[in-house]
């Protein structure tokens, strides 16, 4: 669902780019984003289509009242003046949340997602994919090398069906019983993303393995509201970089 949001403050680099391209940033400073209703794109602004793609943390398990990282992220994008449209086949989150669309599927492994990825890309046409996968694969005992191969396959599928930039986050769940596998997957996932990046693809890897502290986890697996705020800040930083570089 498209949201057109007011700009508060600077981001001069992004604004300078958007003045030329008309992509993603509005100029109605000081407007409360909750007071702006969805509307069609104007000739000067095209909303950035963002697909949060993952499993239960994308849904928001551990902090359903904030829809996990999604509502805090929307607040940060509103502050930045980035007009966004969250996209996906799923909807969840508090009724007051500006945009409840996402592609989060609780409990799913990459193997279960893979047959559907091409269709999601074709139907939703994202500009940016926030990809956080691999946790459930590791929990179910899939070897890290196989999980990394699944990530490679998913990135290839996204690239074959979409021009979207992909921001890949590592596993942020503690997985205390799977620490060696978690660490090995982080290394392999970074290498997979580096290969795609060296081929000229708009993809980046964010290592989130040390992001969450003891007070940032709600149930031993999913982040708390505080943890999700940290995750939202990571996504927001990478989205800003994407807008600046690509446009």
PDB file of N, CA, C and O in Angstrom, residues 30 34 47 66 82 120 123 162 209 215 217:
ATOM      1  N   UNK A  30       7.454  18.592   7.531  1.00  0.00           N
ATOM      2  CA  UNK A  30       6.730  18.832   8.758  1.00  0.00           C
ATOM      3  C   UNK A  30       5.370  18.191   8.840  1.00  0.00           C
ATOM      4  O   UNK A  30       4.659  18.368   9.820  1.00  0.00           O
ATOM      5  N   UNK A  34       1.125  10.061   9.490  1.00  0.00           N
ATOM      6  CA  UNK A  34      -0.126   9.351   9.751  1.00  0.00           C
ATOM      7  C   UNK A  34      -1.323  10.112   9.202  1.00  0.00           C
ATOM      8  O   UNK A  34      -2.403   9.556   9.047  1.00  0.00           O
ATOM      9  N   UNK A  47       6.925   6.544  -5.447  1.00  0.00           N
ATOM     10  CA  UNK A  47       7.195   5.854  -4.193  1.00  0.00           C
ATOM     11  C   UNK A  47       8.148   4.687  -4.416  1.00  0.00           C
ATOM     12  O   UNK A  47       8.043   3.954  -5.401  1.00  0.00           O
ATOM     13  N   UNK A  66       4.578  -3.610  17.233  1.00  0.00           N
ATOM     14  CA  UNK A  66       5.295  -2.715  16.315  1.00  0.00           C
ATOM     15  C   UNK A  66       5.461  -3.354  14.936  1.00  0.00           C
ATOM     16  O   UNK A  66       6.160  -2.799  14.087  1.00  0.00           O
ATOM     17  N   UNK A  82      11.478   9.842   2.549  1.00  0.00           N
ATOM     18  CA  UNK A  82      11.480   8.862   1.464  1.00  0.00           C
ATOM     19  C   UNK A  82      10.056   8.336   1.286  1.00  0.00           C
ATOM     20  O   UNK A  82       9.511   7.679   2.169  1.00  0.00           O
ATOM     21  N   UNK A 120       6.361 -13.819  -6.621  1.00  0.00           N
ATOM     22  CA  UNK A 120       6.300 -12.634  -5.755  1.00  0.00           C
ATOM     23  C   UNK A 120       6.950 -11.437  -6.439  1.00  0.00           C
ATOM     24  O   UNK A 120       6.414 -10.333  -6.412  1.00  0.00           O
ATOM     25  N   UNK A 123       4.739 -10.156  -9.452  1.00  0.00           N
ATOM     26  CA  UNK A 123       3.479  -9.505  -9.086  1.00  0.00           C
ATOM     27  C   UNK A 123       3.696  -8.211  -8.308  1.00  0.00           C
ATOM     28  O   UNK A 123       2.964  -7.236  -8.507  1.00  0.00           O
ATOM     29  N   UNK A 162      13.605  -9.689 -11.706  1.00  0.00           N
ATOM     30  CA  UNK A 162      13.441  -8.358 -11.140  1.00  0.00           C
ATOM     31  C   UNK A 162      14.739  -7.567 -11.256  1.00  0.00           C
ATOM     32  O   UNK A 162      15.828  -8.147 -11.292  1.00  0.00           O
ATOM     33  N   UNK A 209      25.134 -10.380  13.046  1.00  0.00           N
ATOM     34  CA  UNK A 209      25.362 -11.442  14.030  1.00  0.00           C
ATOM     35  C   UNK A 209      25.660 -10.905  15.422  1.00  0.00           C
ATOM     36  O   UNK A 209      25.447 -11.611  16.418  1.00  0.00           O
ATOM     37  N   UNK A 215      19.353  -7.662  26.121  1.00  0.00           N
ATOM     38  CA  UNK A 215      18.049  -7.038  26.305  1.00  0.00           C
ATOM     39  C   UNK A 215      17.270  -6.831  25.028  1.00  0.00           C
ATOM     40  O   UNK A 215      16.180  -6.239  25.050  1.00  0.00           O
ATOM     41  N   UNK A 217      16.348  -9.351  22.878  1.00  0.00           N
ATOM     42  CA  UNK A 217      15.709 -10.592  22.428  1.00  0.00           C
ATOM     43  C   UNK A 217      14.519 -10.879  23.333  1.00  0.00           C
ATOM     44  O   UNK A 217      14.637 -10.851  24.560  1.00  0.00           O
TER      45      UNK A 217
END
